[in-house]
Coordinates of C-alpha atoms and ligand atoms in Angstrom, one line a residue:
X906 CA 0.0 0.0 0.0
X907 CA 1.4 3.4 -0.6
X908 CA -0.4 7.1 0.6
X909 CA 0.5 9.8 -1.5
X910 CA -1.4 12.7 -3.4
X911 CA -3.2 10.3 -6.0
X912 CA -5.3 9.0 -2.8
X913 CA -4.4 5.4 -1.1
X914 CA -3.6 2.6 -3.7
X915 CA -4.6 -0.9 -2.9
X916 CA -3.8 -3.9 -5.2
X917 CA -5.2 -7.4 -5.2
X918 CA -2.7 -8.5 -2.4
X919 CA -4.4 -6.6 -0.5
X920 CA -7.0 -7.4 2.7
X921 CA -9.2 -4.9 1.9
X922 CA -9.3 -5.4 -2.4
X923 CA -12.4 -7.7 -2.2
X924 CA -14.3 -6.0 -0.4
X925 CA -13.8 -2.7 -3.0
X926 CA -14.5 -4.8 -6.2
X927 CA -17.5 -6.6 -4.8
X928 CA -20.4 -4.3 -4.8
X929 CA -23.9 -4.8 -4.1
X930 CA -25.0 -7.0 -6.6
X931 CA -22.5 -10.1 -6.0
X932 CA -23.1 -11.1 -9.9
X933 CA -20.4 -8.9 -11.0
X934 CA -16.7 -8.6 -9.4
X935 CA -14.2 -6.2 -10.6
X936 CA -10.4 -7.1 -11.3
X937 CA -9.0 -3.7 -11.6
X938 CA -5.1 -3.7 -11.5
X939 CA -5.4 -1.4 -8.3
X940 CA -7.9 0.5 -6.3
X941 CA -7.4 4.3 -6.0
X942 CA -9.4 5.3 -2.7
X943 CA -9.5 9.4 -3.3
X944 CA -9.7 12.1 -0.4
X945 CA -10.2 15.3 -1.9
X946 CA -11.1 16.6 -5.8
X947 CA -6.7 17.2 -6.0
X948 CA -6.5 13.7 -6.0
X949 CA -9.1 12.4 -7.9
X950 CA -7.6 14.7 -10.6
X951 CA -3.8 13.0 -10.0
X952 CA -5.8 9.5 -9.9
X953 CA -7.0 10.2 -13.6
X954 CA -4.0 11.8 -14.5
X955 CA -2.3 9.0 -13.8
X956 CA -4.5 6.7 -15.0
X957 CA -4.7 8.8 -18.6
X958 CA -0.8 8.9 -18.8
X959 CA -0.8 5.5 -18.7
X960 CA -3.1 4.5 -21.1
X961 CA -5.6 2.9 -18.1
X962 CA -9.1 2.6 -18.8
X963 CA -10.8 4.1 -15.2
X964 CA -14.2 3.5 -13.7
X965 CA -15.3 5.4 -10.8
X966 CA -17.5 4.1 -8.0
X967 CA -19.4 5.9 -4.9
X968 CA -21.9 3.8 -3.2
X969 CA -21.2 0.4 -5.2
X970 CA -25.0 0.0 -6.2
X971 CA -25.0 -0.7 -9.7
X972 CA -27.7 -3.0 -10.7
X973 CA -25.2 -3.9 -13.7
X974 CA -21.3 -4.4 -14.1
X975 CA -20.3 -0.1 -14.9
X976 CA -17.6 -0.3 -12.1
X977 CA -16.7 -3.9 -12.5
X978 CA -16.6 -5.1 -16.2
X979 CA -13.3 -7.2 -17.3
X980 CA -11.3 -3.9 -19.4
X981 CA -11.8 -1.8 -16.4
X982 CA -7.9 -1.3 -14.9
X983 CA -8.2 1.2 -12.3
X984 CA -11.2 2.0 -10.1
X985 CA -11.5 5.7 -8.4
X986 CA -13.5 5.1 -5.0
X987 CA -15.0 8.3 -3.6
X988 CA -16.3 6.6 -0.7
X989 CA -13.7 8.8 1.6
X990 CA -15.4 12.0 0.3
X991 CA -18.3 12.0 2.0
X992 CA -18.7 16.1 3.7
X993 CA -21.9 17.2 4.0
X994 CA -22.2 21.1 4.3
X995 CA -24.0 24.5 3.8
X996 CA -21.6 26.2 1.2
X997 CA -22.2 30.1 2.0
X998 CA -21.3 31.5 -1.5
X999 CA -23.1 29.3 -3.6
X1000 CA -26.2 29.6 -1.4
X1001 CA -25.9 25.6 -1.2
X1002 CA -25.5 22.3 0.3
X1003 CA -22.2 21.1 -0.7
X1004 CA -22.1 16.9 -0.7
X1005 CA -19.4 15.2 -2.0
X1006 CA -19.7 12.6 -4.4
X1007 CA -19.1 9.3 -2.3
X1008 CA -21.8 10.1 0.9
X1009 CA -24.1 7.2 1.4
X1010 CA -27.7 8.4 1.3
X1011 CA -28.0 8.0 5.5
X1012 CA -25.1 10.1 6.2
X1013 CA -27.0 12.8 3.7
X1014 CA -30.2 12.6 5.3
X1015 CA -28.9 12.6 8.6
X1016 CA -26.5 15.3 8.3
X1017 CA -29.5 17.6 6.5
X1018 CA -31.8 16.2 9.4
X1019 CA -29.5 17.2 12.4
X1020 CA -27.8 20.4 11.3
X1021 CA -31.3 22.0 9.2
X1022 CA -33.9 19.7 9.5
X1023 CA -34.3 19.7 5.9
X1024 CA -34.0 16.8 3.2
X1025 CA -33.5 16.0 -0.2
X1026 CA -36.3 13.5 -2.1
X1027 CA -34.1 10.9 -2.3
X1028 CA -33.6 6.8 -2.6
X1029 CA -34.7 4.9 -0.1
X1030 CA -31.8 2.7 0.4
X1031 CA -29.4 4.2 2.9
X1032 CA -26.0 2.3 1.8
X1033 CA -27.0 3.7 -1.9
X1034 CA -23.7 6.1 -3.0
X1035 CA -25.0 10.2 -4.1
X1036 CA -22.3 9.5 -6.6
X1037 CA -24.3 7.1 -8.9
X1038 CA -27.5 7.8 -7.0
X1039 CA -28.4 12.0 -8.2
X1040 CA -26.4 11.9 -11.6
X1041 CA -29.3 9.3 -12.6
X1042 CA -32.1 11.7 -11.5
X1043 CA -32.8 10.3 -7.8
X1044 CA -36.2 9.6 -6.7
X1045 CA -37.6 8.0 -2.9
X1046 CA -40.4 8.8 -0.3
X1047 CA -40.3 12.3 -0.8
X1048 CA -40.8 13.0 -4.6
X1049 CA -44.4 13.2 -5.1
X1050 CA -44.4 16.1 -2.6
X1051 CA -41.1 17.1 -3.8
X1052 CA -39.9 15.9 -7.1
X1053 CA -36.8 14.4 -7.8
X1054 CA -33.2 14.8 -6.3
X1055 CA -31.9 16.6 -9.7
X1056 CA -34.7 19.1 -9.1
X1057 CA -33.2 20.7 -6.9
X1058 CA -29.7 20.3 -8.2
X1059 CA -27.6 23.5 -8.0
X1060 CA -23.8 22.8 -9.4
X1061 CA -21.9 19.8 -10.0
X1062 CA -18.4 19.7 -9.7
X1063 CA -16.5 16.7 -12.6
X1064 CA -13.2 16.0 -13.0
X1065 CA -12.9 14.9 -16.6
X1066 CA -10.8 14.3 -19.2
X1067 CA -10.4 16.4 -22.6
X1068 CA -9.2 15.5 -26.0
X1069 CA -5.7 16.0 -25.7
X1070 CA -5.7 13.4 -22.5
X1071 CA -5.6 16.3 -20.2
X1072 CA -7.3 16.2 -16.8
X1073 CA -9.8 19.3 -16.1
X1074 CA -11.9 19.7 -13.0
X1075 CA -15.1 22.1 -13.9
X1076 CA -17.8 23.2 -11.8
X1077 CA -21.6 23.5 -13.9
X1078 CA -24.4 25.1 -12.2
X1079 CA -28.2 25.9 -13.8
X1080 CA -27.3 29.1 -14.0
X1081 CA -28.8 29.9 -18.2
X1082 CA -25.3 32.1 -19.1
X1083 CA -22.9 29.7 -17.3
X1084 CA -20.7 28.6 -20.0
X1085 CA -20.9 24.9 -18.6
X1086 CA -24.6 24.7 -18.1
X1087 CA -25.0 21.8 -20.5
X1088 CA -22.5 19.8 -18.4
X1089 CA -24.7 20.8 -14.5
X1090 CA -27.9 19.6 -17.5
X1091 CA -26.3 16.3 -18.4
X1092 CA -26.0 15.4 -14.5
X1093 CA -29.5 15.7 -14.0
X1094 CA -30.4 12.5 -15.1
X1095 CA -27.8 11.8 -17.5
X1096 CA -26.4 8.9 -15.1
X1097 CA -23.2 8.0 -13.5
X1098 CA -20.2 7.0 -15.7
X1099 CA -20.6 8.9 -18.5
X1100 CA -18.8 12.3 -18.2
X1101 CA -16.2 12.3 -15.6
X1102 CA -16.0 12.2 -11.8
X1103 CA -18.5 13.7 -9.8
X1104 CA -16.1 15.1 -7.1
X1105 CA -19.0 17.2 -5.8
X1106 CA -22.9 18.1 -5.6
X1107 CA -25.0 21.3 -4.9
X1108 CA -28.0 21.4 -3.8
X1109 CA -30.6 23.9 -3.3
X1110 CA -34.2 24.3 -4.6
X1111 CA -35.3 26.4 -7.8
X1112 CA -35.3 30.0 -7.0
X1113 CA -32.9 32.8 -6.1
X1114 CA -30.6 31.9 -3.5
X1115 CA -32.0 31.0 0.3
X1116 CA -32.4 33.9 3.1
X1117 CA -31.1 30.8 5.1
X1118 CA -30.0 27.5 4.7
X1119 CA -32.9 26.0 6.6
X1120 CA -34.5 27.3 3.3
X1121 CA -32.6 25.6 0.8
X1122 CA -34.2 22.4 0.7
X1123 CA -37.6 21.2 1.4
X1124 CA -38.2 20.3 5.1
X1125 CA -38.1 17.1 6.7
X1126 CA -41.0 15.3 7.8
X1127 CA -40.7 15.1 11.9
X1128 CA -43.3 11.9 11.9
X1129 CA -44.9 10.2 9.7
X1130 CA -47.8 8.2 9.8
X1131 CA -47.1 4.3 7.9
X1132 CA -49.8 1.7 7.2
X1133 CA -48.5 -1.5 6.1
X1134 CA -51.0 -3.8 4.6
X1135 CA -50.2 -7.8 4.3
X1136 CA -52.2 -9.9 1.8
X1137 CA -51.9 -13.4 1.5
X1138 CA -51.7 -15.1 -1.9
X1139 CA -53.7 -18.2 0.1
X1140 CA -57.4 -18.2 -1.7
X1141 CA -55.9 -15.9 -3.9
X1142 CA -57.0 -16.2 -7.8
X1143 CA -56.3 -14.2 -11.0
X1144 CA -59.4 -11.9 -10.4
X1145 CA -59.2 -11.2 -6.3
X1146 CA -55.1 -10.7 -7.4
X1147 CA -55.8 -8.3 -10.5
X1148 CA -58.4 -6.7 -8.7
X1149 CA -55.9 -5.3 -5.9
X1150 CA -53.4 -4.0 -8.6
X1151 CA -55.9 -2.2 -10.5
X1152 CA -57.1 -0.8 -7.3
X1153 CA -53.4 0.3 -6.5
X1154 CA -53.2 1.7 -9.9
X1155 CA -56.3 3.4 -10.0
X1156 CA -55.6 5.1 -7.3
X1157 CA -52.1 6.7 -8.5
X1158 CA -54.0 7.2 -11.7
X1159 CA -56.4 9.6 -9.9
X1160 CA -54.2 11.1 -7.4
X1161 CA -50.6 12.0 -9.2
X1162 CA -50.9 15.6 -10.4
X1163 CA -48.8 17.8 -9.3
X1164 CA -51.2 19.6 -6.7
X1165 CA -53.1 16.4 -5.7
X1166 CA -53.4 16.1 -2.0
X1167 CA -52.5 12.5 -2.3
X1168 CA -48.7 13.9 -3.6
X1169 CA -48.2 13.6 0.0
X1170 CA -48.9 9.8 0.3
X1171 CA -46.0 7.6 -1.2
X1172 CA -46.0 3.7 -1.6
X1173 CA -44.8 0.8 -2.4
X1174 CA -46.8 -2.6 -3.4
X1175 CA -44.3 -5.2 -3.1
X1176 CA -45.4 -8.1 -4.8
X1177 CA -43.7 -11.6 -3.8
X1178 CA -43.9 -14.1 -5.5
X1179 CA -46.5 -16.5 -4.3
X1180 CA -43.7 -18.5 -3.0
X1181 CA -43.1 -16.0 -0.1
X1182 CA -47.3 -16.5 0.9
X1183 CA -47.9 -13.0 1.6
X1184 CA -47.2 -9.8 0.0
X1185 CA -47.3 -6.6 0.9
X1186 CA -48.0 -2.8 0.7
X1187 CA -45.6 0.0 2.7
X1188 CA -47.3 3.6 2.0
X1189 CA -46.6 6.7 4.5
X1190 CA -47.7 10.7 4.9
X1191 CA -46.0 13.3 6.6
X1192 CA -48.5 13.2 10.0
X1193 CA -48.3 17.1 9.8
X1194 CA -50.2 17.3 6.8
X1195 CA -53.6 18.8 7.5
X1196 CA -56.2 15.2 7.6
X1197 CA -53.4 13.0 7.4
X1198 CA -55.1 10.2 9.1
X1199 CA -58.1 11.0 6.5
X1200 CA -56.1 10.8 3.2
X1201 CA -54.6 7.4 4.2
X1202 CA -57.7 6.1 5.5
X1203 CA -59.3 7.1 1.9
X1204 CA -56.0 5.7 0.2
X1205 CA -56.8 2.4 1.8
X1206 CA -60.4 2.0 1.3
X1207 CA -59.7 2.6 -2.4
X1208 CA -57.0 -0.1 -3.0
X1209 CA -58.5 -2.5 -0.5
X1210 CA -62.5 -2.2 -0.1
X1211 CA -62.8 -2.5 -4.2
X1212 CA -60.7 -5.5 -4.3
X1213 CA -63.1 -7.7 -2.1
X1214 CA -60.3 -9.6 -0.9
X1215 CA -59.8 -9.2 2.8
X1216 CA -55.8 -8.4 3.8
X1217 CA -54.3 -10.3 6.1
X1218 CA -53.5 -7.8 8.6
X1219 CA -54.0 -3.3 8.2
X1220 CA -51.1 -1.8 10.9
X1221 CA -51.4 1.7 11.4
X1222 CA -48.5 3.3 13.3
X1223 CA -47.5 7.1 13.7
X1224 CA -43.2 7.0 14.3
X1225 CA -40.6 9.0 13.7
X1226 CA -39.5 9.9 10.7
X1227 CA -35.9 9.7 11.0
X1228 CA -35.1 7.4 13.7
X1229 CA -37.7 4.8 12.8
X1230 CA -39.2 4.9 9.5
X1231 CA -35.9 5.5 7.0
X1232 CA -33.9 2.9 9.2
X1233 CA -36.2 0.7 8.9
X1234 CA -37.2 0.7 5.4
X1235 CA -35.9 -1.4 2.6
X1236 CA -37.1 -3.7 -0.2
X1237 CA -35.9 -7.1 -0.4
X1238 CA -32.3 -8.0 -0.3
X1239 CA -29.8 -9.8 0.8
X1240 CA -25.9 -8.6 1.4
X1241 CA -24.5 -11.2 -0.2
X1242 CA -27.4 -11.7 -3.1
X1243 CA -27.0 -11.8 -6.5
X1244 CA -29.8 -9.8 -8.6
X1245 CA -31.1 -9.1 -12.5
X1246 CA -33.5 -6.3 -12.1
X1247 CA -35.5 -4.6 -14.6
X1248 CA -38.0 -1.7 -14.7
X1249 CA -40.1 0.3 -16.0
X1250 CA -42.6 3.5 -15.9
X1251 CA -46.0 3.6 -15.9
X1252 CA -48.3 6.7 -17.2
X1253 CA -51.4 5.0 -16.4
X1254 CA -52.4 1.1 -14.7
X1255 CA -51.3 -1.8 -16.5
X1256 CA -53.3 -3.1 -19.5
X1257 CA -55.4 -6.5 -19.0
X1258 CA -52.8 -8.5 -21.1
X1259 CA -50.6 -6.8 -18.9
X1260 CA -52.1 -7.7 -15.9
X1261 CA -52.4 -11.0 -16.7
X1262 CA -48.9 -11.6 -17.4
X1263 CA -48.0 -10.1 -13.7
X1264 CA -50.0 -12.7 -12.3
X1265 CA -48.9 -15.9 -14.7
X1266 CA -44.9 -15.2 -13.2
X1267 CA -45.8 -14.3 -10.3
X1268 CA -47.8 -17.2 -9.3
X1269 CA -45.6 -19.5 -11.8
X1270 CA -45.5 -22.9 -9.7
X1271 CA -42.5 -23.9 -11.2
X1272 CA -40.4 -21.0 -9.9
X1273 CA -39.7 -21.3 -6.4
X1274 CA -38.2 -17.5 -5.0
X1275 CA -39.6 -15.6 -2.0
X1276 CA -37.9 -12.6 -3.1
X1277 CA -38.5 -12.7 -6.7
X1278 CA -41.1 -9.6 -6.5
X1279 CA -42.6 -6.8 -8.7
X1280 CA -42.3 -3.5 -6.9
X1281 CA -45.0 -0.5 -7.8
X1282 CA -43.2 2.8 -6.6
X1283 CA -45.4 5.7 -6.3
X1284 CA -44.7 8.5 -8.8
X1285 CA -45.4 11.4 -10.2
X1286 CA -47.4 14.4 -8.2
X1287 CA -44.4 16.9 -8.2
X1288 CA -42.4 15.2 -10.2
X1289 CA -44.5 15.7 -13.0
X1290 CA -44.3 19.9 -12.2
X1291 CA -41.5 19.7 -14.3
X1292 CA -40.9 20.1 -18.2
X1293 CA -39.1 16.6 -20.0
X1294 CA -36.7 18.8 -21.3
X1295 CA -35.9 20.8 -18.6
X1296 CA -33.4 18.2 -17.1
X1297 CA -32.3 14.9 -18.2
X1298 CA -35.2 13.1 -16.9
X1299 CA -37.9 13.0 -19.5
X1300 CA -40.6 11.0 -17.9
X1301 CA -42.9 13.3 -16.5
X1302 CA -46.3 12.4 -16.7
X1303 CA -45.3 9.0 -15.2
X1304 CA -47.6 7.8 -11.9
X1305 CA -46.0 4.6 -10.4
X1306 CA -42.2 2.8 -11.4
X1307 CA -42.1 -0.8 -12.2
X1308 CA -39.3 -2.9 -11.0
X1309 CA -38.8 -6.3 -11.5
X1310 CA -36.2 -8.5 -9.4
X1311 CA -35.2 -12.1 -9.4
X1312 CA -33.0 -11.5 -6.5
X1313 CA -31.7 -12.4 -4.6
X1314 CA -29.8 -16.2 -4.5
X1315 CA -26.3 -16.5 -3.9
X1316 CA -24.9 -19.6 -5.7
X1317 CA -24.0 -18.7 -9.0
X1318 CA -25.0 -22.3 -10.1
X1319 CA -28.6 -20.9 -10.1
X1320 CA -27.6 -17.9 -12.3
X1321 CA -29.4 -19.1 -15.3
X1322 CA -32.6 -20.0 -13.4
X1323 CA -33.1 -16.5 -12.0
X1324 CA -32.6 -14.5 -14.8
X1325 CA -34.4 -16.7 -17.4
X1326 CA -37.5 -16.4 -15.0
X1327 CA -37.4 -12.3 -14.4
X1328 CA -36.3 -12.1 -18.1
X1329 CA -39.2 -14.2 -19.9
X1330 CA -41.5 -12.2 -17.2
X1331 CA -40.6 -9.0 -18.2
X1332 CA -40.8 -9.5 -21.7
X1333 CA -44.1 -11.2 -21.3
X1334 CA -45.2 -8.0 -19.5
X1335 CA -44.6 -5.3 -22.4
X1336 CA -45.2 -8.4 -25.1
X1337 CA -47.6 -5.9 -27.1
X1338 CA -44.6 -3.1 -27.4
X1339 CA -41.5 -5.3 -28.4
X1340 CA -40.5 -7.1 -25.2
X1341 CA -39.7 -3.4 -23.5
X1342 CA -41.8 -0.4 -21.8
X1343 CA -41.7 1.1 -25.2
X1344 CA -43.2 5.1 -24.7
X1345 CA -47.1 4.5 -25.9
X1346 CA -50.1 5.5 -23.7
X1347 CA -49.2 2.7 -20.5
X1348 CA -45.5 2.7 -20.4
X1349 CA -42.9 5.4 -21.0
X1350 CA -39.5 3.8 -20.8
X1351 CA -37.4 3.0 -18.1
X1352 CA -35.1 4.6 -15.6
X1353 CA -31.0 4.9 -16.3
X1354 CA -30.1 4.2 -12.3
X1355 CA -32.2 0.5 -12.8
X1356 CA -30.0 -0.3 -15.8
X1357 CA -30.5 -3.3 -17.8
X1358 CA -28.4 -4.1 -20.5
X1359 CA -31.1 -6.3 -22.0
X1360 CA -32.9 -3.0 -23.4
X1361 CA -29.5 -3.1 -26.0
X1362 CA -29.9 -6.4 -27.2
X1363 CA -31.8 -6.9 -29.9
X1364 CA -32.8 -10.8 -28.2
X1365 CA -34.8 -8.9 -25.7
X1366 CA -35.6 -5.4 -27.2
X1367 CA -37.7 -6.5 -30.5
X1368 CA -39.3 -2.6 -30.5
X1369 CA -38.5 0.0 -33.0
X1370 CA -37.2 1.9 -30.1
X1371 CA -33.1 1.5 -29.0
X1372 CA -32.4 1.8 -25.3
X1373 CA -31.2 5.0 -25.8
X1374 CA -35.0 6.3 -26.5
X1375 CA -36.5 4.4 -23.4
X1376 CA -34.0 6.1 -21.3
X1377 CA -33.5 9.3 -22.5
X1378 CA -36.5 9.7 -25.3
X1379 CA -36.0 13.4 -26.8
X1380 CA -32.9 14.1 -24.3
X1381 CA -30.4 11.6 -26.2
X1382 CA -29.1 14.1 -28.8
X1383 CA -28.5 16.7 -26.4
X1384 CA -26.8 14.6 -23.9
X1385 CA -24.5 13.1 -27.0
X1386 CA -23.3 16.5 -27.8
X1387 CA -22.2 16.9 -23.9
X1388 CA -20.3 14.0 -23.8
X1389 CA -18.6 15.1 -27.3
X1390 CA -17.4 18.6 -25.3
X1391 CA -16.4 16.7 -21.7
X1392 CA -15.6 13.6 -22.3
X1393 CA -14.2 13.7 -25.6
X1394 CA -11.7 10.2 -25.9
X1395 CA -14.9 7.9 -23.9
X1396 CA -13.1 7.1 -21.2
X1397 CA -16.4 7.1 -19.4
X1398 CA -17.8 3.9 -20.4
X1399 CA -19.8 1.2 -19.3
X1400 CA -22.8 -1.1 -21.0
X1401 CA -25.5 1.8 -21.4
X1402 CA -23.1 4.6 -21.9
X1403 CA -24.2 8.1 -23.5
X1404 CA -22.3 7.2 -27.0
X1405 CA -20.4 10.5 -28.4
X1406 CA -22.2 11.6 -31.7
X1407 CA -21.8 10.5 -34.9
Ligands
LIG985 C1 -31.1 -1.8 -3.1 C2 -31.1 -0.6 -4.0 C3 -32.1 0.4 -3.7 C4 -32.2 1.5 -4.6 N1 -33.2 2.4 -4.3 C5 -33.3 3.5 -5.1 C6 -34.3 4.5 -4.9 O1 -35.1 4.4 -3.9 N2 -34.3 5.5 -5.7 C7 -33.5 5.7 -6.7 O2 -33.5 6.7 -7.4 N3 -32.5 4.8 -7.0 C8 -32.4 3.7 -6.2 N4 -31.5 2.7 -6.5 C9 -30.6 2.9 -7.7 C10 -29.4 3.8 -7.4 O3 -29.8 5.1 -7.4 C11 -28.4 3.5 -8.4 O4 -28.0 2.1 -8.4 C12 -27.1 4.4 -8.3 O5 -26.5 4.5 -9.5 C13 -26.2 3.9 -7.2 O6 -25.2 4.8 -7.0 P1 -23.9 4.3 -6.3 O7 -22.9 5.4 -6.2 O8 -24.3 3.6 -5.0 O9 -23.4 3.1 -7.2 P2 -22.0 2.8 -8.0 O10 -22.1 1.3 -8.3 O11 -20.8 3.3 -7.2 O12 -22.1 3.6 -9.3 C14 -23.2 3.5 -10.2 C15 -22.9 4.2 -11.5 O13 -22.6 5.5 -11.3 C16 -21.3 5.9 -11.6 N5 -20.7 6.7 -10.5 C17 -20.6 6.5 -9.2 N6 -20.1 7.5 -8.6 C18 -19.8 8.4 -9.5 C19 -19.3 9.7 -9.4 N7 -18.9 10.2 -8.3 N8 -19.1 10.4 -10.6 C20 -19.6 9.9 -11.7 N9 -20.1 8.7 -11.9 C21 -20.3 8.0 -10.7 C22 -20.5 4.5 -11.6 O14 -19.3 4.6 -12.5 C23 -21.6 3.6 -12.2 O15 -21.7 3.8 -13.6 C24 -31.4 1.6 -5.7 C25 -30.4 0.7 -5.9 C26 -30.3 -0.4 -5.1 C27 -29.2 -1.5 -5.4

């Protein structure tokens, strides 16, 4: 091991090398000649330096929760880990919270919880990396009320590489006459990898700059008020099962426009596979909402006295938002699981070929997975305040996110089995529109921080429509020519990169 200016260097001798190249989906594990742990943006610049000079091909990591190999594929020889830049503070003259690019969500919430008691409307996984996490657009609990992370992204700070192999460190902010603008624009939603290395993040919310920093960012729920519904697939048939979706649906269809009191109720319907025996449906609201306890008990009745099928168990719980509720909360996984996850957005509730396809894989007896699931993510409400072209996000009429998992296992014996089952499910799902959520009047696409490298291969994508549309849609272009000015030589590269233009 050696310490000097480029950050702390660890090679595969090393104690600590596995656990750097192992991320958290085990499928994929990274052989980088050496691990380049960075401290400050000075040596993330000397890192790539170095790593240009030399003719290495660099990946950069921050959280380590790629769905997909970007940080780990087998031509990747030296990976930049930001996880020791993780400062969380109010910068004064930018008007800003200044995070550096390798916090874990919980360290950002909880800083912005103890020091302003304000948030951002961000993931809710808590070992998730900002790094990855807001340069793909960022969305959790809080984005109905308050849109997504990028939203109320400020600046960016990336140190990148330009065409004669020299290292540059820029800062972009929204500012319209800041020479750089496009660059702050590509890192709303552009996604991780693709430009440089996010050294830093600013955030503040639209508007002129805050009389105070409590002011910066929205505020913090102090307690919320959870309901957690169990079903149980027992007596369970394709009508009573279709019947709760729709309901859940329905209800997101009615309640997701920007104003809509419901913006204030977020959920997720987390649908085991029958396997597991139960499923289940997590949905909260800030308790200092005027008639909180009324707008969940009318978000309940509508997804669960139309069904006719009686839950297992309704808990209703008022807790603290910061100490109970985001510690607590998680989908299924497992530390040392192996995933395939695919997604999708949804602009209104599934179609009835649809809906029947959820339940054939999902009640397939000859799949046996507990935490195989389909996960239906509240959307929309404020997220859809906010023009497609006005960051790098484009879906914004969307009401609910799709997500389909096959984790988690851990032998890699069982590879094929899992991914064959959330593959085949997937395409039967969006069999009317080429195997893919391809944009029509249901589905708009899918989200670049759930990447899939199926939607690039033609096996899987039949649709007139390249991933590059069901990510990005109109954005693509625009995002082609900023990688063209910052990132000229692509040495920011992974399986769903932005390519350079033509
Ligand atoms: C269990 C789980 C739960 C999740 N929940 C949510 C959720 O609620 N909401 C949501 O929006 N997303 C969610 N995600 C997706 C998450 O936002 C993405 O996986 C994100 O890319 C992870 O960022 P990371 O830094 O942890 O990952 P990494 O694996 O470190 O990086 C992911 C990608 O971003 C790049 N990258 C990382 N750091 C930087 C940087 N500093 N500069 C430039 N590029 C960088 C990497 O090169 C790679 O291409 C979840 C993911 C998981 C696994």
């Amino acid at each position: 091991m050696s310490d000097d200016s480029r950050g702390v260097t660890i090679t595969p001798g090393d104690e600590r090398y596995p656990g750097l190249v192992e991320g958290y989906n085990h499928r994929f594990t990274g052989r980088p000649d050496y691990v380049r742990l960075v401290r400050t943006t000075a040596e993330v610049a000397a890192a790539l330096q170095e790593a240009a000079d030399a003719g290495l091909r660099p990946a950069v990591r921050s959280g380590g929760h790629c769905f997909e190999d970007f940080t780990s594929s087998p031509g990747i020889r030296v990976l930049i880990d930001l996880s020791p830049m993780s400062a969380v503070s109010y910068d004064e003259d930018m008007g800003a919270f200044a995070i550096e690019g390798g916090a874990t969500l919980d360290h950002v919430y909880r800083e912005l919880f103890d020091g302003w008691g304000v948030t951002i409307p961000g993931g809710t996984c808590f070992e998730v990396g900002v790094g990855g996490h807001i340069a793909g657009g960022g969305y959790g609990h809080l984005s109905r009320r308050d849109g997504l992370v990028v939203d109320h992204l400020y600046a960016v700070e990336v140190v990148a590489v330009d065409a004669s192999g020299h290292v540059r460190t820029v800062v972009a902010t929204r500012q319209s006459d800041d020479p750089h603008h496009d660059l702050w624009w590509a890192h709303t939603g552009g996604g991780g990898g693709n430009f440089g290395v996010v050294t830093r993040y600013w955030l503040r919310s639209p508007g002129g700059v805050p009389a105070a920093p409590e002011q910066a960012l929205p505020r913090a729920p102090r307690r919320i008020r959870r309901a957690d519904v169990t079903w149980s697939w027992d007596g369970l048939d394709e009508k009573s099962f279709t019947r709760i979706l729709a309901g859940y649906t329905a209800w997101h269809e009615q309640n997701s426009a920007p104003d809509s009191e419901g913006r204030h109720i977020w959920g997720n319907l987390i649908v085991l596979h029958r396997s597991a025996g139960v499923f289940f449906l997590n949905t909260v609201i800030d308790e200092d909402v005027p008639g909180a306890a009324e707008l969940m008990a009318g978000h309940l009745a509508a997804i669960t006295s139309a069904t006719g099928v009686q839950p297992l168990s309704v808990e209703e719980q008022v807790v603290s938002w910061m100490d109970t509720w985001m510690p607590s909360y998680s989908w299924p996984s497992d530390p040392r699981g192996r995933y395939k996850n695919k997604a999708g957005y949804l602009r209104r509730g599934f179609t009835e070929h649809q809906l029947a396809a959820v339940y054939r894989h999902l009640s397939d007896p000859g799949y046996d997975n507990p935490m195989a699931c389909l996960v239906l993510t509240g959307f929309g409400g404020q997220v859809n305040a906010v023009a497609p072209d006005a960051t790098a996000v484009p879906q914004r009429d969307s009401i609910l996110k799709a997500s389909y998992s096959a984790g988690a296992w851990t032998d890699p014996a069982d590879d094929g089995k899992h991914t064959a089952w959330v593959r085949a499910f997937y395409r039967d799902v969006y069999a009317e529109t080429g195997g893919v959520p391809r944009p029509d009047d249901v589905n708009d696409g899918s989200y670049i921080s759930y990447p899939d490298v199926d939607l690039a291969d033609p096996a899987w994508n039949t649709s007139d429509a390249g991933w590059q549309t069901l990510y990005y849609k109109a954005n693509y272009p625009r995002l082609q020519q900023v990688k063209k000015t910052y990132d000229p030589r692509n040495v920011f590269r992974h399986g769903l990169s932005i390519e350079l233009p033509s």
